[in-house]
Coordinates of C-alpha atoms and ligand atoms in Angstrom, one line a residue:
X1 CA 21.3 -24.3 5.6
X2 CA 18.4 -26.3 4.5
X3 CA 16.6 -24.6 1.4
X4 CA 13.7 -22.8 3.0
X5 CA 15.4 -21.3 5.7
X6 CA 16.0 -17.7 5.5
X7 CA 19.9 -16.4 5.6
X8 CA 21.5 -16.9 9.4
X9 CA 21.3 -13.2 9.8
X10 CA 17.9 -12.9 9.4
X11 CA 17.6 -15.8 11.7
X12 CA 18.9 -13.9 14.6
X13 CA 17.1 -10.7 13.5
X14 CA 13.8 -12.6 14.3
X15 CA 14.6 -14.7 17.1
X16 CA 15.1 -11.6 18.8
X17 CA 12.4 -9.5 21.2
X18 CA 12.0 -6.8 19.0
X19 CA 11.2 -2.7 20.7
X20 CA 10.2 0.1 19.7
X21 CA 11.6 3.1 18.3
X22 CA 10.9 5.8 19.5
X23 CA 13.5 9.8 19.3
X24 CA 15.9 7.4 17.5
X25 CA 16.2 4.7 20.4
X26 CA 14.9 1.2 20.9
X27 CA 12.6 1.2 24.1
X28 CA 10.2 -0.9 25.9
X29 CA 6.5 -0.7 25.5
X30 CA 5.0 1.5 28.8
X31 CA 3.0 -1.6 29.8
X32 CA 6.3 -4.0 29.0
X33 CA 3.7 -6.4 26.9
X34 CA 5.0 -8.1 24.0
X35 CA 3.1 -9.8 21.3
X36 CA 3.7 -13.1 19.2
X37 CA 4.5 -12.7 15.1
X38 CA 3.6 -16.1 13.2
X39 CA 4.9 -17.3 9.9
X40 CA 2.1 -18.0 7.8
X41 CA 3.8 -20.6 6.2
X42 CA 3.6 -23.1 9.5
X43 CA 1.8 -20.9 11.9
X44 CA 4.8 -20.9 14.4
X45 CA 6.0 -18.2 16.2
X46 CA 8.8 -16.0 14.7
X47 CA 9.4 -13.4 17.1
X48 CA 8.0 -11.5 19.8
X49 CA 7.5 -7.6 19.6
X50 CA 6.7 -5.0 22.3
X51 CA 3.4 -3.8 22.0
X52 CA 2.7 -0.5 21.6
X53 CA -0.6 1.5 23.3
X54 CA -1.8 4.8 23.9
X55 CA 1.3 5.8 26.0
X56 CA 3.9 4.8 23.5
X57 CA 2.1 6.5 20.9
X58 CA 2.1 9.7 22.9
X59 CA 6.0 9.3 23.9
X60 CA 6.4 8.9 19.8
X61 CA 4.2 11.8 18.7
X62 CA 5.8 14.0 21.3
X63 CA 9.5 13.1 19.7
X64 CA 8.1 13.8 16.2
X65 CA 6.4 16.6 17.6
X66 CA 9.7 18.2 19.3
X67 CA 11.7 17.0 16.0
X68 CA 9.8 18.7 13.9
X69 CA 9.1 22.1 15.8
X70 CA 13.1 22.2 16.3
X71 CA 13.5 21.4 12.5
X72 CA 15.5 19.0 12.8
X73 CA 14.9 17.3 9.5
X74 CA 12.9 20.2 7.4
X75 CA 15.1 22.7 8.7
X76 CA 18.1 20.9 7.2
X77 CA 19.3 21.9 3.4
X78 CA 17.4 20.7 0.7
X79 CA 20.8 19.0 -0.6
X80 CA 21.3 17.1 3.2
X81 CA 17.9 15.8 3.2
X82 CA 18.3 14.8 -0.1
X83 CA 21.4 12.6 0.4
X84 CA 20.1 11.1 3.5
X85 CA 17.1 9.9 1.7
X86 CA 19.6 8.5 -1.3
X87 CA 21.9 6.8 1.2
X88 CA 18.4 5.1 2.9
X89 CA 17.9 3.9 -0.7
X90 CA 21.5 2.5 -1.2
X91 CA 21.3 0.7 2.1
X92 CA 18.0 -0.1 1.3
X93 CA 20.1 -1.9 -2.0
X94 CA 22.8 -3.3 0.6
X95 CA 20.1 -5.1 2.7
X96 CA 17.4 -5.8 -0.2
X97 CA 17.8 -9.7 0.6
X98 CA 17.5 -9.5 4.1
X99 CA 14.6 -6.8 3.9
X100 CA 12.5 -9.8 1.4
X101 CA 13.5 -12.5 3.6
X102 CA 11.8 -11.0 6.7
X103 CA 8.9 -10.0 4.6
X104 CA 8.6 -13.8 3.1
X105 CA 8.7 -15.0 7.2
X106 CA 6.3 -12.2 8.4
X107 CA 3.9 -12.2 5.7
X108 CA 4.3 -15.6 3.5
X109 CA 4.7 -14.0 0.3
X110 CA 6.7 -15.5 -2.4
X111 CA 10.5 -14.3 -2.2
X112 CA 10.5 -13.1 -5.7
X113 CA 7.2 -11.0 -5.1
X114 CA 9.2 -9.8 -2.0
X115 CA 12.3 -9.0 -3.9
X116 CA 10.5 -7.3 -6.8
X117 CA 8.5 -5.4 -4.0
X118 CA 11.6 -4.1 -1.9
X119 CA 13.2 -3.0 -5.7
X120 CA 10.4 -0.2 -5.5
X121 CA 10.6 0.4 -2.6
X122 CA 14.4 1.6 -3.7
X123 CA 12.8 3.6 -6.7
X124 CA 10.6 5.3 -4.6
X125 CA 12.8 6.5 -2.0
X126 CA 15.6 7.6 -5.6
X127 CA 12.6 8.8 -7.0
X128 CA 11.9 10.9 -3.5
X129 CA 15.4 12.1 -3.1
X130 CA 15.7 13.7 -6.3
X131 CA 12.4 15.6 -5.6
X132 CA 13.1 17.1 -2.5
X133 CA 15.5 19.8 -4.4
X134 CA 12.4 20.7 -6.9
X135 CA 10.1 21.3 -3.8
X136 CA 9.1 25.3 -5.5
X137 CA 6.1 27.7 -4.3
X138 CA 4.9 30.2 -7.2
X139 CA 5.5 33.4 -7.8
X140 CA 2.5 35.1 -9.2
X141 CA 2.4 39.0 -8.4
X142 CA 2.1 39.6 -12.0
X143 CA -1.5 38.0 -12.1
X144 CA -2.6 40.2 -8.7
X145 CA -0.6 43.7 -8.9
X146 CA -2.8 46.5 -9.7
X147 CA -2.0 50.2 -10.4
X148 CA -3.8 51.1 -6.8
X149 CA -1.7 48.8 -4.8
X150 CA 1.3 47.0 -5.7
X151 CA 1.6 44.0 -4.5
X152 CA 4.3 40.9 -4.3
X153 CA 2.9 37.6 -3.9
X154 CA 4.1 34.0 -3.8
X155 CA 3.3 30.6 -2.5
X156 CA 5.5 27.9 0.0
X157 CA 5.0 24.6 0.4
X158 CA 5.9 23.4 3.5
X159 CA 5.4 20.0 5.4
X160 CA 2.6 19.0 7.1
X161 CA 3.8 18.2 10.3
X162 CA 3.7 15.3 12.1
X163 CA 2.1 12.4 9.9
X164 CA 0.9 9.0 11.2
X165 CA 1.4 6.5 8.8
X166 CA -0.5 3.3 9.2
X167 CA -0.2 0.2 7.2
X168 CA -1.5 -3.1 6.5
X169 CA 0.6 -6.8 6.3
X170 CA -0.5 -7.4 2.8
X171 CA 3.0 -5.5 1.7
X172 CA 4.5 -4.8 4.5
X173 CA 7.9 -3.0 3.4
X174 CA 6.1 -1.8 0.2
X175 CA 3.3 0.1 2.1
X176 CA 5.6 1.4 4.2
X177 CA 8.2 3.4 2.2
X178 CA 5.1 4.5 -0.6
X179 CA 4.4 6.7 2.3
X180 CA 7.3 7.0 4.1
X181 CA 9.5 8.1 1.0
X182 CA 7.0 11.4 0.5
X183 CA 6.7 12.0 3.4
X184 CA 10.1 12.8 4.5
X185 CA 10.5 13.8 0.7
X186 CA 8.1 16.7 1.9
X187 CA 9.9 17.7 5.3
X188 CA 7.1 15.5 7.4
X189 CA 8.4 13.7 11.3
X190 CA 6.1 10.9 11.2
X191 CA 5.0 8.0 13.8
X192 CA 4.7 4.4 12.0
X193 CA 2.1 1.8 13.1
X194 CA 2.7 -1.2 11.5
X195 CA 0.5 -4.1 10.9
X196 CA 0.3 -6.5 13.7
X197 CA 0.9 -9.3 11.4
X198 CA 3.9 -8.4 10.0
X199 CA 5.9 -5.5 11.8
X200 CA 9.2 -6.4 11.1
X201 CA 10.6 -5.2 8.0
X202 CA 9.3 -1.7 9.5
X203 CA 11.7 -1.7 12.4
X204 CA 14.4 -3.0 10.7
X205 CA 14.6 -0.1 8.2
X206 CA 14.4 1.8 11.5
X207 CA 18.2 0.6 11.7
X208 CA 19.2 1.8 8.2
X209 CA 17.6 5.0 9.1
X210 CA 19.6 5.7 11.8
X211 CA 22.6 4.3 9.4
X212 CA 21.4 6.9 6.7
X213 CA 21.6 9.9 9.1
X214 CA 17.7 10.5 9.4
X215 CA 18.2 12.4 12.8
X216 CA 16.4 11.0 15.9
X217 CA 12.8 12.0 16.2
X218 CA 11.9 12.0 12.1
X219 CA 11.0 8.8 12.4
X220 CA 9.2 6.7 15.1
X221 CA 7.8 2.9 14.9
X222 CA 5.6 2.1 16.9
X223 CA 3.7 -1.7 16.4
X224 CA 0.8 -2.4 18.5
X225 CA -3.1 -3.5 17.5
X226 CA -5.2 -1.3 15.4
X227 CA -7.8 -0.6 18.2
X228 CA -5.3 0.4 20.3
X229 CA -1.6 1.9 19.0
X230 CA -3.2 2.7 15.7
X231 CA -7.0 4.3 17.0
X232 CA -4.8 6.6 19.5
X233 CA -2.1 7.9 16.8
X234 CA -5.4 8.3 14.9
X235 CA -7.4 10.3 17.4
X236 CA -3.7 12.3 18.8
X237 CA -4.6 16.3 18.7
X238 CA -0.5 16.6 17.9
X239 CA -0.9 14.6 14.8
X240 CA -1.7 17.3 11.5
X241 CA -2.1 14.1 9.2
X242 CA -3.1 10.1 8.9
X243 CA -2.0 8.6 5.4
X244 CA -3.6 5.0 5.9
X245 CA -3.8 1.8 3.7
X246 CA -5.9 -0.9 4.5
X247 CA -9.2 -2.4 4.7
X248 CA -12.1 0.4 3.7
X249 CA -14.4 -0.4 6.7
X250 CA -11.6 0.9 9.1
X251 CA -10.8 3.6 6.4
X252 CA -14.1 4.7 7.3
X253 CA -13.4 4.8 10.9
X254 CA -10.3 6.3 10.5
X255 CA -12.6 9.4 8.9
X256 CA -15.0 9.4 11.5
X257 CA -12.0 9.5 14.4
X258 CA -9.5 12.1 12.2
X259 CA -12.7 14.7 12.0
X260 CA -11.9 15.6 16.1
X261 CA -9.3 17.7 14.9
X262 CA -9.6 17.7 11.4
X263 CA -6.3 16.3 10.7
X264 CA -5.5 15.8 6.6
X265 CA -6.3 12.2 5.8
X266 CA -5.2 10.3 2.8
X267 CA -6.8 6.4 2.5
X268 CA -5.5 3.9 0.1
X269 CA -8.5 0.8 0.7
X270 CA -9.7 -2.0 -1.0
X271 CA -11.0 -2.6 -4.3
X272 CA -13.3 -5.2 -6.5
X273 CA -11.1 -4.8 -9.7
X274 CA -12.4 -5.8 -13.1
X275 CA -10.0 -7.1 -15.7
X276 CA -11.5 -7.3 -19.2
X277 CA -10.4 -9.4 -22.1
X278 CA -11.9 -8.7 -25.6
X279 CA -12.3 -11.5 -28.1
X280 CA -9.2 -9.7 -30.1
X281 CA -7.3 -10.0 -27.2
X282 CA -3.7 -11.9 -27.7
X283 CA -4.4 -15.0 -25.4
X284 CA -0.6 -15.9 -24.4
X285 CA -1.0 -12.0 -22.7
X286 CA -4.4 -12.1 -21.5
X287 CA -4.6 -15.4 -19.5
X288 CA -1.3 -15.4 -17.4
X289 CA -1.9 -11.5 -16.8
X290 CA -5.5 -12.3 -15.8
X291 CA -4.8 -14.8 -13.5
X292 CA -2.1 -13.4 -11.8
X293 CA -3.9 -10.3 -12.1
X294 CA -5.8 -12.1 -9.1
X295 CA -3.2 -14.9 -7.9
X296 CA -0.1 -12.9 -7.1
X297 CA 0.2 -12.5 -3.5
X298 CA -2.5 -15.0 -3.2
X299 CA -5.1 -12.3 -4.1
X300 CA -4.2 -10.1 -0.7
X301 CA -3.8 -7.3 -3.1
X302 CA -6.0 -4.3 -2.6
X303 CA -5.9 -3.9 -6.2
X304 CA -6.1 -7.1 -7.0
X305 CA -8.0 -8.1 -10.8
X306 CA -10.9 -10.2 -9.0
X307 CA -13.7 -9.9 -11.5
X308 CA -13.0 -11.1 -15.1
X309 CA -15.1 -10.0 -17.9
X310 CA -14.7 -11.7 -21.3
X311 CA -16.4 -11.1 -24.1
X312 CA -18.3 -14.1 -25.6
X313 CA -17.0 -16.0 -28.3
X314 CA -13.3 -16.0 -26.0
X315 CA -14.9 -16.5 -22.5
X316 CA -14.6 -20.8 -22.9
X317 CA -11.1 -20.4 -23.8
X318 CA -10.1 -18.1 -21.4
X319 CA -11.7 -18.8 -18.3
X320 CA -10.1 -22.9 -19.4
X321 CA -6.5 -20.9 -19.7
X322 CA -6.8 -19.0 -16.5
X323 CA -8.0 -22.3 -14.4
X324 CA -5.4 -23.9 -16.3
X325 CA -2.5 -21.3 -15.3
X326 CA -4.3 -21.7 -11.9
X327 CA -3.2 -25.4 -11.7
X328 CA 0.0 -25.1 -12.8
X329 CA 0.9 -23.2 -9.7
X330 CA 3.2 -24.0 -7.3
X331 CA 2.3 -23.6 -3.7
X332 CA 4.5 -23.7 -1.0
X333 CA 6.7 -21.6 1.6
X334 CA 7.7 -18.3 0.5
X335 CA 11.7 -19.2 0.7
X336 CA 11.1 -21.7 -1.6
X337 CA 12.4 -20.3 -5.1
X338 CA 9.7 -22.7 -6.8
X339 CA 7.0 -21.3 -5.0
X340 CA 4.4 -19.2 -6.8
X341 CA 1.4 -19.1 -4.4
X342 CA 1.9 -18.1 -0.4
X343 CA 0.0 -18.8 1.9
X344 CA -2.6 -16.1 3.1
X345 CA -1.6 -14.0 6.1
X346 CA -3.2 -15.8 9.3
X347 CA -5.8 -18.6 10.5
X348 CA -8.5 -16.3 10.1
X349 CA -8.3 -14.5 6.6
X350 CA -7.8 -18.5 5.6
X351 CA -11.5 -19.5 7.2
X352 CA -12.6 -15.9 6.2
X353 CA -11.6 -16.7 1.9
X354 CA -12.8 -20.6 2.7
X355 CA -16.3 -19.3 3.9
X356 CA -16.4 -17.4 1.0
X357 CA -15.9 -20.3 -1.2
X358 CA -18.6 -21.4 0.9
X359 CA -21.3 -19.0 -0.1
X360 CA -20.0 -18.9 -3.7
X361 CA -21.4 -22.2 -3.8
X362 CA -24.6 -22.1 -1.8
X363 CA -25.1 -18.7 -3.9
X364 CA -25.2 -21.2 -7.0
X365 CA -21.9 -20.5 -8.6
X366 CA -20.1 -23.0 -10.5
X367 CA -16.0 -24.0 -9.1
X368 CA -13.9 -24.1 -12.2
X369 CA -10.9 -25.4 -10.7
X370 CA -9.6 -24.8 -6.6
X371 CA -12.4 -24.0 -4.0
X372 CA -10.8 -25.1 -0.8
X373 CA -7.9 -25.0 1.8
X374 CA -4.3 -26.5 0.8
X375 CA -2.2 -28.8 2.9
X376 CA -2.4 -29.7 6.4
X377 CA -0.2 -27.0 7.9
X378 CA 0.4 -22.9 7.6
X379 CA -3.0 -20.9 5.9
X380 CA -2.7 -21.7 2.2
X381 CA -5.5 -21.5 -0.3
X382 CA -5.9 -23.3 -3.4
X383 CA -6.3 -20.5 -6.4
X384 CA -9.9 -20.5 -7.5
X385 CA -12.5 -19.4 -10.3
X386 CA -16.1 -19.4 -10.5
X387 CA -18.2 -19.0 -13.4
X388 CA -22.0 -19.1 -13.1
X389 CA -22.0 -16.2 -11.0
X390 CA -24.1 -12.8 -11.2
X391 CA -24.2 -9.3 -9.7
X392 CA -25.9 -9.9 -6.8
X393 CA -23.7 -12.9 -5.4
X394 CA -21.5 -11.9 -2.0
X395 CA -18.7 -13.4 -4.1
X396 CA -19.2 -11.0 -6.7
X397 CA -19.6 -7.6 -4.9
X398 CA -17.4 -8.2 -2.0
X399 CA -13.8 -7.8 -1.8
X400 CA -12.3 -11.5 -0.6
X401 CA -9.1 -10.2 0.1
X402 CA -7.9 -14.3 -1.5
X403 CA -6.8 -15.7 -4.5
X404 CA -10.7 -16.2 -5.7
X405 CA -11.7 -14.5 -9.2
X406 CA -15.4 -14.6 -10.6
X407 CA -16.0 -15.1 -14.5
X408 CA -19.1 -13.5 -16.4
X409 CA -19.1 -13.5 -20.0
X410 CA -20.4 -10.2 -22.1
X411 CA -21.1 -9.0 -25.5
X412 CA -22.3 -5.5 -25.6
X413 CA -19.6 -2.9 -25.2
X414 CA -21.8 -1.0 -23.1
X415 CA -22.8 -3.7 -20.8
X416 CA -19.3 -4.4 -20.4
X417 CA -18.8 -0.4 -19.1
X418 CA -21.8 -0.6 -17.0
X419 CA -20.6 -3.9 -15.5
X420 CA -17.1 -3.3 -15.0
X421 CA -18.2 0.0 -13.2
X422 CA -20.9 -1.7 -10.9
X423 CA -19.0 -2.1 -7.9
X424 CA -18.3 0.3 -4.9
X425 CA -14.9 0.8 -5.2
X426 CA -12.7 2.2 -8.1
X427 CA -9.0 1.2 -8.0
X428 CA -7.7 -0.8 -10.7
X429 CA -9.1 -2.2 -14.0
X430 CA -7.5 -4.5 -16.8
X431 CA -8.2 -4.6 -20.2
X432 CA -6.6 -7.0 -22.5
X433 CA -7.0 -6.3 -26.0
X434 CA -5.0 -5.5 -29.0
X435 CA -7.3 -2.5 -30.6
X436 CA -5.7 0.9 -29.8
X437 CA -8.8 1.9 -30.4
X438 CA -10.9 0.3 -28.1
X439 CA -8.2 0.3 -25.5
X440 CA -8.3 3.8 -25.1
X441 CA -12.4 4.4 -25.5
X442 CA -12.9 1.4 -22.6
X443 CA -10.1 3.1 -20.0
X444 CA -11.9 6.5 -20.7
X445 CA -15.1 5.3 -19.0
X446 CA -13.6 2.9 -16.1
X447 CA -14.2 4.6 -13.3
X448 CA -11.0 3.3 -11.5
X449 CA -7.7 5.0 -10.4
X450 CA -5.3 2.9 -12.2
X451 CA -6.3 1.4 -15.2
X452 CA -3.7 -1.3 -17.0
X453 CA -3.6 -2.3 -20.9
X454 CA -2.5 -5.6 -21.9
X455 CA -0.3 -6.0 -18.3
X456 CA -1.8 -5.6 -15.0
X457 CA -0.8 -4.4 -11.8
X458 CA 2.3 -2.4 -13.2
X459 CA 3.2 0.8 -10.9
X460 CA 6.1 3.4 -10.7
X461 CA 7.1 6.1 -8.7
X462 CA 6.5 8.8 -10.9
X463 CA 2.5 7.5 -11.6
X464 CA -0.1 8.4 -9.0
X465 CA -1.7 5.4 -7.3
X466 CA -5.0 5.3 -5.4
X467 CA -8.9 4.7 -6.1
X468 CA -12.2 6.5 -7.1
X469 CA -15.3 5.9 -4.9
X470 CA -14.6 3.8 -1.6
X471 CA -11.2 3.1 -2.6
X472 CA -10.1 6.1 -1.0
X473 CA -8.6 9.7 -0.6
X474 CA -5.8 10.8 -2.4
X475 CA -3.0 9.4 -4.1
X476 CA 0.3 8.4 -3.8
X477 CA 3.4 8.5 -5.9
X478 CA 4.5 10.8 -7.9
X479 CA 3.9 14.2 -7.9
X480 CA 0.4 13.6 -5.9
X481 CA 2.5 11.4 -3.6
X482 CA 4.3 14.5 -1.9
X483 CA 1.6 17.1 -1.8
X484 CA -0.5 14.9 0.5
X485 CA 2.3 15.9 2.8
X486 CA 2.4 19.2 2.3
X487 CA 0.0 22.5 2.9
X488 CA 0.7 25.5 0.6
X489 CA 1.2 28.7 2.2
X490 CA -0.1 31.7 0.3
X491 CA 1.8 35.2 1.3
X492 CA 1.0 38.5 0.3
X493 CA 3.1 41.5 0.6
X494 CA 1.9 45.1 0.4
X495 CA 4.2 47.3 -1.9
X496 CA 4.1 50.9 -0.6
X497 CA 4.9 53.4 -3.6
X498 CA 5.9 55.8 -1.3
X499 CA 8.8 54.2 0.1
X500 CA 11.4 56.4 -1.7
X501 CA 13.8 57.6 1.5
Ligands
ADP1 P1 -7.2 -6.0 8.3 O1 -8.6 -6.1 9.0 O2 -7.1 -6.8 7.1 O3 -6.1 -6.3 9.3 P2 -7.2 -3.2 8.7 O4 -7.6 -2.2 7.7 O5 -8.1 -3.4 9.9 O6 -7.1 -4.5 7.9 O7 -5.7 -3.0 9.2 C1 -4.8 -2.2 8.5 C2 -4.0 -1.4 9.5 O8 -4.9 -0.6 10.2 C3 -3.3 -2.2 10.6 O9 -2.0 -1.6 10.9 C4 -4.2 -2.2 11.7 O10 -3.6 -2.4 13.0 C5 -4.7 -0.8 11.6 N1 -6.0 -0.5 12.3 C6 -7.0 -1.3 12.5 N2 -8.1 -0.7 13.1 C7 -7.7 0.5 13.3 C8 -8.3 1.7 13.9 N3 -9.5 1.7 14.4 N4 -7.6 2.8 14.0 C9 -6.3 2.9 13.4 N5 -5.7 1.9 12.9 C10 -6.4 0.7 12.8

């Protein structure tokens, strides 16, 4: 087996034609079509998978539909739905290797990134297990009764109903089961339209499922394009919710289309980070976290740390470290353990970063170190900065989705706020600095989501994830992460004193 290759069993996972799933079952797309799935790596084909459309989705949606209003899954005990999830998460454990090995040939992605990404996926659905027995309405009669009439009065939460969960290619397995994991945490049947790009690790969890004892219905997967699977499980009158991550523009859509029926909608979109490093700032933290702040996953990270801010006296040596650290890594194949940089996910977000680099430079910023294409095969992107730049640059204010950062230096505190915060989106900022003081005043006026001291990117099951402005609705993890699957059901009863026979 030659280095790069991925495992023999993965091999034969993706040479197959791959279905979908639909009432526990692998089936055919209605129209029969299949499409192509390319590694980004070398641009050959991988696999072929049936291609879901309207019909499909509305064959999945009416499983869920019939799941869910025979209870099949929310009706079960607490306990049983509870250890179904846990066994998903050990067999998630069992198959973690295989699981990052289709995600490195679907999306390109480093193996270690994938590996470290499939380990939370693990957490999440531990995390989602143990929940599902805490899952308590209120009791608050005290706070209502009245001497006139008596009253008893609690709350339920109950699940949503049937959820369409839509995710991008950028973390294929990761998206997935952020949602997923709630989701059935909360008692949801849901319908899964995976990315284009990369649906595989999506069906084959659709295997361990069905291995876990998730009963036939709960959960559907259904790939197909966005304008066509994904718009039509958006606009579906049977579907109560949409919990979407992806680009904002179609975010946006996905509001417009949801409002027909006012289904619940929860969007997790893209962002124009800002990472901060003050001059008292411990270098050997700030300038790898910086840079791979904006290199890891070759930048296609919604939350990804693409504008740096550093304060003055520092900004010569840091911006140097980061181009630096920029050199130093390796790019290459995602199997390759030496690898540090993948490529980006297709032919066209490659030309769509390079003509960014493009305009960075008409615009009249400066290339510190990258700016083009890499090799002569697969999408790959040398790791760039520019300095020179300013607020009103297309570099600056839009998200590239690619491993491209933009430098400014600052000195006023409050020029650093205001800039940090000039940006249309709100979901992650960085601060590097060792002052507890200044830590905590800077993070206080971020207007971001997730905000990360002296390590970026860092998330857990337990923390709520998700973005301010145009970054989107809602959150996910944690506490937050199940409630946007539930509604909360508000019952009153009438207590008749003279009810003494
Ligand atoms: P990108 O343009 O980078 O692929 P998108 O936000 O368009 O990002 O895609 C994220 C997910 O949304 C994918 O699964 C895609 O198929 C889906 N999608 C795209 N357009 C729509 C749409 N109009 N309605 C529903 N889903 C869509």
């Amino acid at each position: 087996m030659a280095l790069h290759d991925p495992n023999p069993q993965v091999s034969d996972y993706l040479a197959g034609t791959h279905q979908l799933f639909i009432d526990g079952a692998w089936q055919d797309a209605s129209s029969g079509e299949t499409f192509e799935v390319h590694d980004p790596a070398t641009g050959r084909c991988i696999a072929r998978v049936a291609e879901g459309r309207a019909a499909d989705i509305d064959r999945a949606v009416a499983a869920a539909r019939r799941a869910f209003d025979e209870r099949r899954w929310h009706g079960l005990p607490p306990e049983r739905r509870a250890d179904i999830l846990w066994k998903l998460a050990e067999l998630f454990e069992r198959e973690a290797r295989t699981l990052a090995e289709i995600d490195v040939a679907d999306n390109g992605m480093p193996i270690a990134f994938a590996e470290w990404m499939v380990g939370s996926t693990i957490a999440q659905l531990k995390y989602y297990a143990g929940m599902i027995t805490k899952v308590t309405g209120r009791n608050v009669s005290p706070s209502i009764a009245s001497d006139a009439v008596p009253m008893h009065a609690y709350t339920s939460v109950e699940p949503v109903g049937v959820a369409g969960i839509i995710i991008p290619w950028n973390g294929p397995i990761g998206t997935l089961i952020i949602k997923l994991a709630p989701a059935l945490a909360a008692g949801c049947c849901v319908v899964v339209k995976p990315a284009e790009l990369t649906p595989l690790s999506a069906l084959y969890a659709a295997n361990l499922m069905n291995e876990a004892g998730v009963p036939p219905g709960v959960v559907n997967i259904v790939p197909g394009f966005g304008k066509d699977a994904g718009q039509s499980l958006v606009d579906h009158a049977d579907v109560d919710k949409i919990s979407f991550t992806g680009s904002t523009e179609t975010g946006k859509a996905i509001v417009r289309s949801a409002a027909a029926n006012l289904k619940r909608v929860t969007l997790e979109l893209g962002g124009k980070s800002p990472v901060i490093v003050f001059d008292d700032a411990d270098p050997d933290i700030a300038i790898p976290g910086a840079a791979m702040g904006i290199f890891a996953n070759t930048g296609q990270v919604c939350f990804a740390g693409s504008r740096l801010f550093v304060q003055k006296k520092s900004y010569d040596k840091v911006v140097a470290g980061i181009s630096d650290f920029a050199k130093s890594l390796t790019i290459g194949k995602g199997m390759d353990p030496a690898s540090q940089i993948g490529p980006l996910i297709s032919a066209g977000q490659r030309d769509k970063v390079a003509s960014y680099l493009e305009t960075g430079v008409r615009e009249g910023a400066e290339i510190v170190t990258g700016g083009s294409t890499h090799g002569d095969h697969g999408f790959f992107v040398q790791p760039t900065v520019f300095a020179n730049v300013d607020a009103s640059m297309r570099i600056v204010k839009e998200e590239i989705f690619g491993p491209v950062l933009v430098a400014t230096p600052v000195d006023d505190m409050d020029d650093l706020v205001r800039m940090a915060n000039d940006t249309r989106y709100g979901l992650g900022a960085g601060i590097y600095t060792t002052s507890v003081n200044k830590a905590h005043l800077v993070a206080q006026k971020l207007r971001a989501g997730n905000v990360w001291i002296n390590g970026y990117g860092v998330m857990h099951a337990a923390m709520p994830f998700g973005g301010f402005r145009e970054s989107g609705w809602g959150r996910e993890n944690g506490l937050e992460g199940i409630s946007a699957f539930q509604e909360t059901k508000s019952v009153f009863i009438t207590l008749n004193e003279n009810d003494r026979a």
